[in-house]
XYZ file of C-alpha atoms in Angstrom:
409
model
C 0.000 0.000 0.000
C 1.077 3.685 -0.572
C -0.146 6.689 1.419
C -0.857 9.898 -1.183
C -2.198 13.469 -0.516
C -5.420 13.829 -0.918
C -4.843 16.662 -4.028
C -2.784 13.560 -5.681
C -5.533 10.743 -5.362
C -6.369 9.337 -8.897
C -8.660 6.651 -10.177
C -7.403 3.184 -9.043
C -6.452 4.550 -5.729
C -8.094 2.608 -2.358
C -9.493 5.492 -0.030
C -9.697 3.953 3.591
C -11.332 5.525 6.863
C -11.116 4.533 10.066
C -14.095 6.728 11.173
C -17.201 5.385 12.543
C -17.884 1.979 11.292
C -14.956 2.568 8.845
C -15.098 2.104 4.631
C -12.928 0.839 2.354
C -13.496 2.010 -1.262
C -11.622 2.273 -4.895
C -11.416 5.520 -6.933
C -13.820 5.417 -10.283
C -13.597 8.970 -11.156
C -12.133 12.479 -9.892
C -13.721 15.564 -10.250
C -11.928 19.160 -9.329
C -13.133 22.569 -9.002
C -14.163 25.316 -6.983
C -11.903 24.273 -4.289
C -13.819 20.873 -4.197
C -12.224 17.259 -4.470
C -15.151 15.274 -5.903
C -14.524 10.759 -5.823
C -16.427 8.685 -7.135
C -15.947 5.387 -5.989
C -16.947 1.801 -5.764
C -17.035 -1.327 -3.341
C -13.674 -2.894 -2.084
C -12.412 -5.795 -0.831
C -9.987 -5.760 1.959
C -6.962 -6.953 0.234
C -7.156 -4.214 -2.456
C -6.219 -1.944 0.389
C -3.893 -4.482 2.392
C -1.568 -6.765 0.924
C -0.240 -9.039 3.991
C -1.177 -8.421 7.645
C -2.628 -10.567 10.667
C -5.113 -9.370 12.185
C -6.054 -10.749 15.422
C -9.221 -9.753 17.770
C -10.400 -10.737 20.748
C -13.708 -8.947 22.469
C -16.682 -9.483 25.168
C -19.823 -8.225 24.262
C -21.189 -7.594 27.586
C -23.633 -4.793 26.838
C -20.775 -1.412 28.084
C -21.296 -0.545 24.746
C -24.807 -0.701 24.949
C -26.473 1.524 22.324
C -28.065 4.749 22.640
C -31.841 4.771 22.229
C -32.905 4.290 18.976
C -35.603 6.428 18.718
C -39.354 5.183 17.531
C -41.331 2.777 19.212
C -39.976 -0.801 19.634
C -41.504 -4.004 18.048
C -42.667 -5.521 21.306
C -43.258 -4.324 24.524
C -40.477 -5.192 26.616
C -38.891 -4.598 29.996
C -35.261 -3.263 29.374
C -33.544 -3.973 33.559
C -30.276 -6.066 33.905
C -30.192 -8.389 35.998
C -26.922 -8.953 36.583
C -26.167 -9.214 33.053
C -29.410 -10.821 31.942
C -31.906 -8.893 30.040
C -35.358 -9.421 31.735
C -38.163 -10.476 29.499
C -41.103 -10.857 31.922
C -44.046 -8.721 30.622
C -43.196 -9.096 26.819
C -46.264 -8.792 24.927
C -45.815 -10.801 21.637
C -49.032 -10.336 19.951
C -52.111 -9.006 21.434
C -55.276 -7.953 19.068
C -58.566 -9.049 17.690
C -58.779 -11.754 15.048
C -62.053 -12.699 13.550
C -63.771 -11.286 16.362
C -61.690 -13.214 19.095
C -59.515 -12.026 21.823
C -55.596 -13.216 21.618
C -53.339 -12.873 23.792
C -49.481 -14.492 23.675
C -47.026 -13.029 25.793
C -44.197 -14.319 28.130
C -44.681 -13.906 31.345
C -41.282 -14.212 33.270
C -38.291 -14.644 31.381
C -34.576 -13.348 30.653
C -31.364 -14.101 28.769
C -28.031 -13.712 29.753
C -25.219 -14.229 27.134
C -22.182 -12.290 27.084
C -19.794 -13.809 24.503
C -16.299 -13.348 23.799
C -15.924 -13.144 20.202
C -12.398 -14.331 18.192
C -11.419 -13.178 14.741
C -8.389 -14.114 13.018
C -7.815 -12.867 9.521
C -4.853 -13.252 7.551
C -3.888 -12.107 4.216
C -0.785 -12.698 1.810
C 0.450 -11.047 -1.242
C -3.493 -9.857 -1.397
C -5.006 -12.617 -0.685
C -6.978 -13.999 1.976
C -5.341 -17.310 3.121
C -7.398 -17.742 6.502
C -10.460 -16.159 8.207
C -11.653 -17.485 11.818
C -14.389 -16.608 13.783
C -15.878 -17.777 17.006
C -17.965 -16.841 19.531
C -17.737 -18.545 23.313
C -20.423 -17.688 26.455
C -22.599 -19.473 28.686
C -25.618 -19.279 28.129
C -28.997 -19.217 30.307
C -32.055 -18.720 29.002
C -35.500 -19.585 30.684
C -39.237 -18.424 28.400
C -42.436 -18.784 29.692
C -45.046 -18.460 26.873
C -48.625 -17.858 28.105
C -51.248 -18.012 24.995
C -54.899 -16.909 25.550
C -57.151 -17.483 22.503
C -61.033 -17.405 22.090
C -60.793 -19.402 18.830
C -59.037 -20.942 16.420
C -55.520 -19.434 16.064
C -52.808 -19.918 13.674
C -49.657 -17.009 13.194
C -45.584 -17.286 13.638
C -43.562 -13.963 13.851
C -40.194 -12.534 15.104
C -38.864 -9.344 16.125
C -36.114 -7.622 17.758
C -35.847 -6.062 20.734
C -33.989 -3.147 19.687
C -33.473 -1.634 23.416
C -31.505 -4.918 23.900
C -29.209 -4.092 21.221
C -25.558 -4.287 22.038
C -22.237 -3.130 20.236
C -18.467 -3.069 19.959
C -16.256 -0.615 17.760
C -12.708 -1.794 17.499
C -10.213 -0.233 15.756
C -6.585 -1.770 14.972
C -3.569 -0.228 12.402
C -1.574 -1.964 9.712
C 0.845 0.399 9.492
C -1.199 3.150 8.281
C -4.347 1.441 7.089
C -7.119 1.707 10.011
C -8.983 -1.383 10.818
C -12.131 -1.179 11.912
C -14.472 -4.051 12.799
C -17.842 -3.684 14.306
C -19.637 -6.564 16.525
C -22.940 -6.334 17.104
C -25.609 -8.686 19.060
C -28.772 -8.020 18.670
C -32.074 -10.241 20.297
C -34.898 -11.814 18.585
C -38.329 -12.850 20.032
C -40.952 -14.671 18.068
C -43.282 -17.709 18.456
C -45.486 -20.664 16.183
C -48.244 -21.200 16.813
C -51.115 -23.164 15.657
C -54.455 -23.998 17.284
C -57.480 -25.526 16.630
C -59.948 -24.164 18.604
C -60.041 -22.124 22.150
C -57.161 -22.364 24.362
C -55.693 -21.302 27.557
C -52.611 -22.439 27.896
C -49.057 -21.785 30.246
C -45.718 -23.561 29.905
C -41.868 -22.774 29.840
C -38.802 -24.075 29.990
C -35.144 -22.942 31.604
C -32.061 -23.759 28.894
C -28.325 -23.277 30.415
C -25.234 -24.428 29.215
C -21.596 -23.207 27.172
C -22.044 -21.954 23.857
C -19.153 -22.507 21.385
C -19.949 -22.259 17.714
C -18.083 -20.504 14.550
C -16.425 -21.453 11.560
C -12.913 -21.754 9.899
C -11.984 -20.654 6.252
C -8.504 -21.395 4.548
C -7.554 -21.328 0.987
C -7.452 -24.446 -0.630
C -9.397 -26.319 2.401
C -12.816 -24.719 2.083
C -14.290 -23.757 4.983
C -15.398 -26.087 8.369
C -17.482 -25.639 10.798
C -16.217 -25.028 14.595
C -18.565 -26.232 17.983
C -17.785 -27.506 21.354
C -21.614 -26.812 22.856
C -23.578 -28.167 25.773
C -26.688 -27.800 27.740
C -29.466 -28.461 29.566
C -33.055 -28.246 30.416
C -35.832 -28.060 33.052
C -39.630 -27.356 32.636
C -42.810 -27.395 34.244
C -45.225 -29.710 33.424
C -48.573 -28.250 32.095
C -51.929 -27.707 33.781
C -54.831 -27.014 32.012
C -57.987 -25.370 31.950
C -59.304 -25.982 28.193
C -58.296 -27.642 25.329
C -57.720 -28.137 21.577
C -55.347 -29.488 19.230
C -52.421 -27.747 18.299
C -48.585 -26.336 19.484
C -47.112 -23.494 20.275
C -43.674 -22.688 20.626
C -41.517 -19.718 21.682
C -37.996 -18.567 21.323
C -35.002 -16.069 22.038
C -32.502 -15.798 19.423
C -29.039 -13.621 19.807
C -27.450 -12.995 17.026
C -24.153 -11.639 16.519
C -22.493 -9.880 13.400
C -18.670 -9.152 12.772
C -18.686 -5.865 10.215
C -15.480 -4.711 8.821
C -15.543 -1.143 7.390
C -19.415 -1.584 7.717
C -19.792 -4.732 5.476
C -21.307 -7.542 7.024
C -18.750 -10.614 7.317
C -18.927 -14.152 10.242
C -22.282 -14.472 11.857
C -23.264 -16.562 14.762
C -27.125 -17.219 16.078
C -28.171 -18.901 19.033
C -32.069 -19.938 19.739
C -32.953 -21.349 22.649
C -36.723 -22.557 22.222
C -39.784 -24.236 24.162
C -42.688 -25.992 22.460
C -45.736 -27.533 23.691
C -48.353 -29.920 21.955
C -51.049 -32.000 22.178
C -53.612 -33.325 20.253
C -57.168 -35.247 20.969
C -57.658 -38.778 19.636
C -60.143 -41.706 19.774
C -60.109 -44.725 21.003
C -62.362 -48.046 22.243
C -62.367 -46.652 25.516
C -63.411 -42.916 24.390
C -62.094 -39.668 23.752
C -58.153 -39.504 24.799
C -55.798 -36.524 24.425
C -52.104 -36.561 24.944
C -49.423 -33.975 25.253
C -45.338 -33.075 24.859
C -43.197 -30.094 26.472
C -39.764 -29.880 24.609
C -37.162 -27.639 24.628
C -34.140 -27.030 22.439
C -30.626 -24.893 22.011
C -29.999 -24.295 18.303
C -26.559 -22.369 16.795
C -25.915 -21.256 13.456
C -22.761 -19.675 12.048
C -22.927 -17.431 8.985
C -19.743 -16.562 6.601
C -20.293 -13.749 3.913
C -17.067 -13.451 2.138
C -17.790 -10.536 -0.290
C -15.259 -8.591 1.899
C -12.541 -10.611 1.763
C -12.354 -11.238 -2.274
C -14.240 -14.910 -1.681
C -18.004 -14.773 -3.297
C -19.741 -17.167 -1.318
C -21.554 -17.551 1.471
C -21.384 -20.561 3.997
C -24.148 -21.096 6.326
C -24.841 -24.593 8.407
C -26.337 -25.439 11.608
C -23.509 -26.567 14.019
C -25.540 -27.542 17.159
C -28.977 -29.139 16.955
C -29.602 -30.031 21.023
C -33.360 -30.388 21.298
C -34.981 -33.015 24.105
C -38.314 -34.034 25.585
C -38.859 -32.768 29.099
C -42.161 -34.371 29.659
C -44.911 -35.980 28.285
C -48.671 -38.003 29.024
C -52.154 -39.290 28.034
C -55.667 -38.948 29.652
C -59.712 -39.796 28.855
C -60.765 -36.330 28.335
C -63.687 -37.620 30.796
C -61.876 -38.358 33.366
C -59.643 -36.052 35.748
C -55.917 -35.702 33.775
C -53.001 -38.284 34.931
C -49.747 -36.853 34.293
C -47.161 -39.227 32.879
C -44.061 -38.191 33.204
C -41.357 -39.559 30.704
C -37.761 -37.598 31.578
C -34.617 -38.489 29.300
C -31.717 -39.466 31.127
C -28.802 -37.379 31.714
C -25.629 -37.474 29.395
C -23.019 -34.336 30.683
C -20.946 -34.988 27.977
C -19.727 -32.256 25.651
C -17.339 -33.658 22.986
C -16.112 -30.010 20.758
C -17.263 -32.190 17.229
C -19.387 -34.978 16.672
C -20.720 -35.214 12.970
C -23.561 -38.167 14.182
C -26.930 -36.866 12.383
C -28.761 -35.891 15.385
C -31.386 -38.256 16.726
C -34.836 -37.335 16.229
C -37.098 -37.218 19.948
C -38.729 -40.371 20.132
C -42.617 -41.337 18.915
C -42.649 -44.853 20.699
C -43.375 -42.977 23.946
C -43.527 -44.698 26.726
C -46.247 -43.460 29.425
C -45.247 -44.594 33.416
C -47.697 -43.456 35.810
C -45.149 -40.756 37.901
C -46.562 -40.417 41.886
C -44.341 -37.564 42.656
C -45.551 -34.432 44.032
C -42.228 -32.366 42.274
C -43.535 -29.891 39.619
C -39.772 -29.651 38.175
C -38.997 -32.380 35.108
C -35.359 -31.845 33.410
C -33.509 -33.769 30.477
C -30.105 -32.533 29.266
C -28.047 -33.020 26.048
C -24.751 -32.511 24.668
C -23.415 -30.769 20.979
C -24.184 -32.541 17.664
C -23.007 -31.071 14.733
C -25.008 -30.920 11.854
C -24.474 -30.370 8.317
C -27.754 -29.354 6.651
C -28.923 -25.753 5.928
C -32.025 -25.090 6.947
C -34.776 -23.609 9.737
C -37.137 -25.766 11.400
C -39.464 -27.049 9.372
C -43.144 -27.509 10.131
C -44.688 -28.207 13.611
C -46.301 -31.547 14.155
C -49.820 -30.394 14.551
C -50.523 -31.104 18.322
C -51.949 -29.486 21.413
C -53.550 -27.775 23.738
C -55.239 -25.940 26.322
C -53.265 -25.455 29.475
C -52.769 -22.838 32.310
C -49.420 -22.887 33.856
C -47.249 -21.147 36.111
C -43.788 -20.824 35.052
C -41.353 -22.490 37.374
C -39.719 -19.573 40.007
């Protein structure tokens, strides 16, 4: 790279600023007059403006840099305190309205989030090129949702949105010799639900998710790029009680999501949903009308590589964890007063950093054991798979519902 006065910039030239979220951009034209220095200018890559540099960066995201308000009215109403790092969610109104004449209501009535990663990027270029590009991001997480959904009817909608007051951000600058490097992370926090209902509900479940979070991926020239995960966790719930009922599920989720910018363009991406679902469905039988009914819960990561940046056109995206377990499940006559059979998974701590088994699916075949116990808690736990597909979660199994529930304290 050369460094040229700003009267002596001609077409070709790389103009690079390190201000705000930084730019990187090649001369197409010059205009002069009245004083003025007019560029035009295109798109660059990074290695048009460095030739050979490593550059390194290491950073927790732990909401100091937490933006500014916005300004405008955010998506959902939301409570915005802290709790000692972990947004509270209690009070979130998800969707609340009118629909064909019936009342919903589906909100989440205690809940929080508390993820604080540490985010590595490596990135090294030679003789303009990029040879390798790392990123990863590390945290615990701990998540719990309580979804509460109160419909007169029939009721079938899914829909996310951010929380924009949760929105966090990191502005790092670093020099190769003279060239300022500026990278941007930012994690931002989704909310949204599925749901799907046959008829009037009232219905009250949740789930608590913790574990370590390790997910990313690894480019290098002439390798392609892999996928990086060393993730485990683990779930409690509280098993349903209900007060009507129809078929159908619902299910709710958090997703953070952070984004690695450099000089404003969008590069390595990693999301993270924790998720609870509930469903049931009605059946017959000889011995009359029967209904049965599932609470899962589920961690899901995703890592995201855009490569424009870097002189690489494509774009790798895969699922890297997949941990997603039955927490309880049972049968009744819909005539008689509700049995609760309780069917928890057995415990496996183990958290191996790859495993490429396709994940196992939860099982049909339930088996239903008539549970005494007076304990409201049930809890299953699972450890990292990594999976290779593309994809989001594909349609609910139409099942469920009509329970009132108090979140577990």
């Amino acid at each position: 790279s050369r460094i040229v006065e700003v009267g002596d910039i001609a077409v070709g030239d790389v103009v690079v600023s390190g201000v705000g979220e930084g730019f990187v951009r090649t001369v197409t034209g010059v205009r002069r007059g009245d004083g003025e220095i007019v560029l035009e200018t295109r798109s660059a890559e990074i290695t048009e403006a460095i030739d050979t540099a490593r550059i390194a960066t290491s950073a927790v995201v732990d909401g100091s840099d937490h933006n500014a308000p916005l300004g405008g009215l955010s998506p959902v109403e939301t409570r915005t305190d802290h709790l000692g790092g972990a947004m509270d969610l209690s009070g979130t109104v998800l969707f609340e309205d009118n629909v064909g004449g019936l009342n919903v209501l589906l909100d989440i009535p205690e809940g929080h989030i508390s993820f604080q990663p540490s985010v590595d990027v490596d990135i090294d270029i030679r003789r303009a090129r990029l040879e390798s590009l790392k990123a990863v991001a590390t945290g615990e997480l701990d998540a719990k949702i309580s979804v509460r959904l109160k419909a007169e009817g029939a009721f079938a909608q899914s829909r996310e949105t951010e929380i924009r007051s949760f929105r966090q951000r990191k502005v790092l600058t670093q020099w190769v010799g003279w060239v300022p490097v500026v990278e941007v992370i930012t994690v931002r926090f989704y909310v949204g639900y599925e749901a799907d209902v046959q008829g009037g509900v009232l219905v009250e479940t949740g789930a608590h998710a913790n574990g370590i979070v390790k997910a990313g991926a690894e480019y290098r020239r002439g390798s392609g790029t892999r996928s990086l995960t060393g993730t485990s966790s683990s779930f409690e719930g509280k098993r349903p009680e209900w007060s009507q009922w129809a078929t159908g599920s619902v299910r709710a989720f958090i997703r953070p999501e952070i984004d690695v910018a450099v000089y404003g363009v969008a590069g390595p991406g990693v999301r993270v949903e924790p998720w609870v679902r509930l469903s049931g469905e009605q059946y017959a039988s000889a011995a009359g009308a029967n209904a049965s009914w599932a609470l899962d819960a589920g961690v899901r990561a995703d890592v995201l590589f855009r490569m424009k940046l870097f002189g690489e056109g494509s774009t790798y995206e895969r699922t890297v964890y997949d941990g997603e377990r039955n927490i309880a499940s049972g049968s009744w006559q819909l005539d008689a007063q509700p049995e609760r059979d309780e069917r928890t998974p057995e415990r496996d701590e183990r958290s191996p950093e790859r495993d490429e088994r396709t994940p196992e699916r939860p099982r049909e075949d339930r088996v239903h054991e008539r549970d005494e116990r007076d304990e409201d808690a049930v809890a299953a736990s699972c450890v990292g798979r990594s999976v290779e597909p593309i994809g989001r979660y594909g349609a609910l199994s139409g099942v469920l519902f009509g329970a009132s529930l108090s979140a577990p304290t």
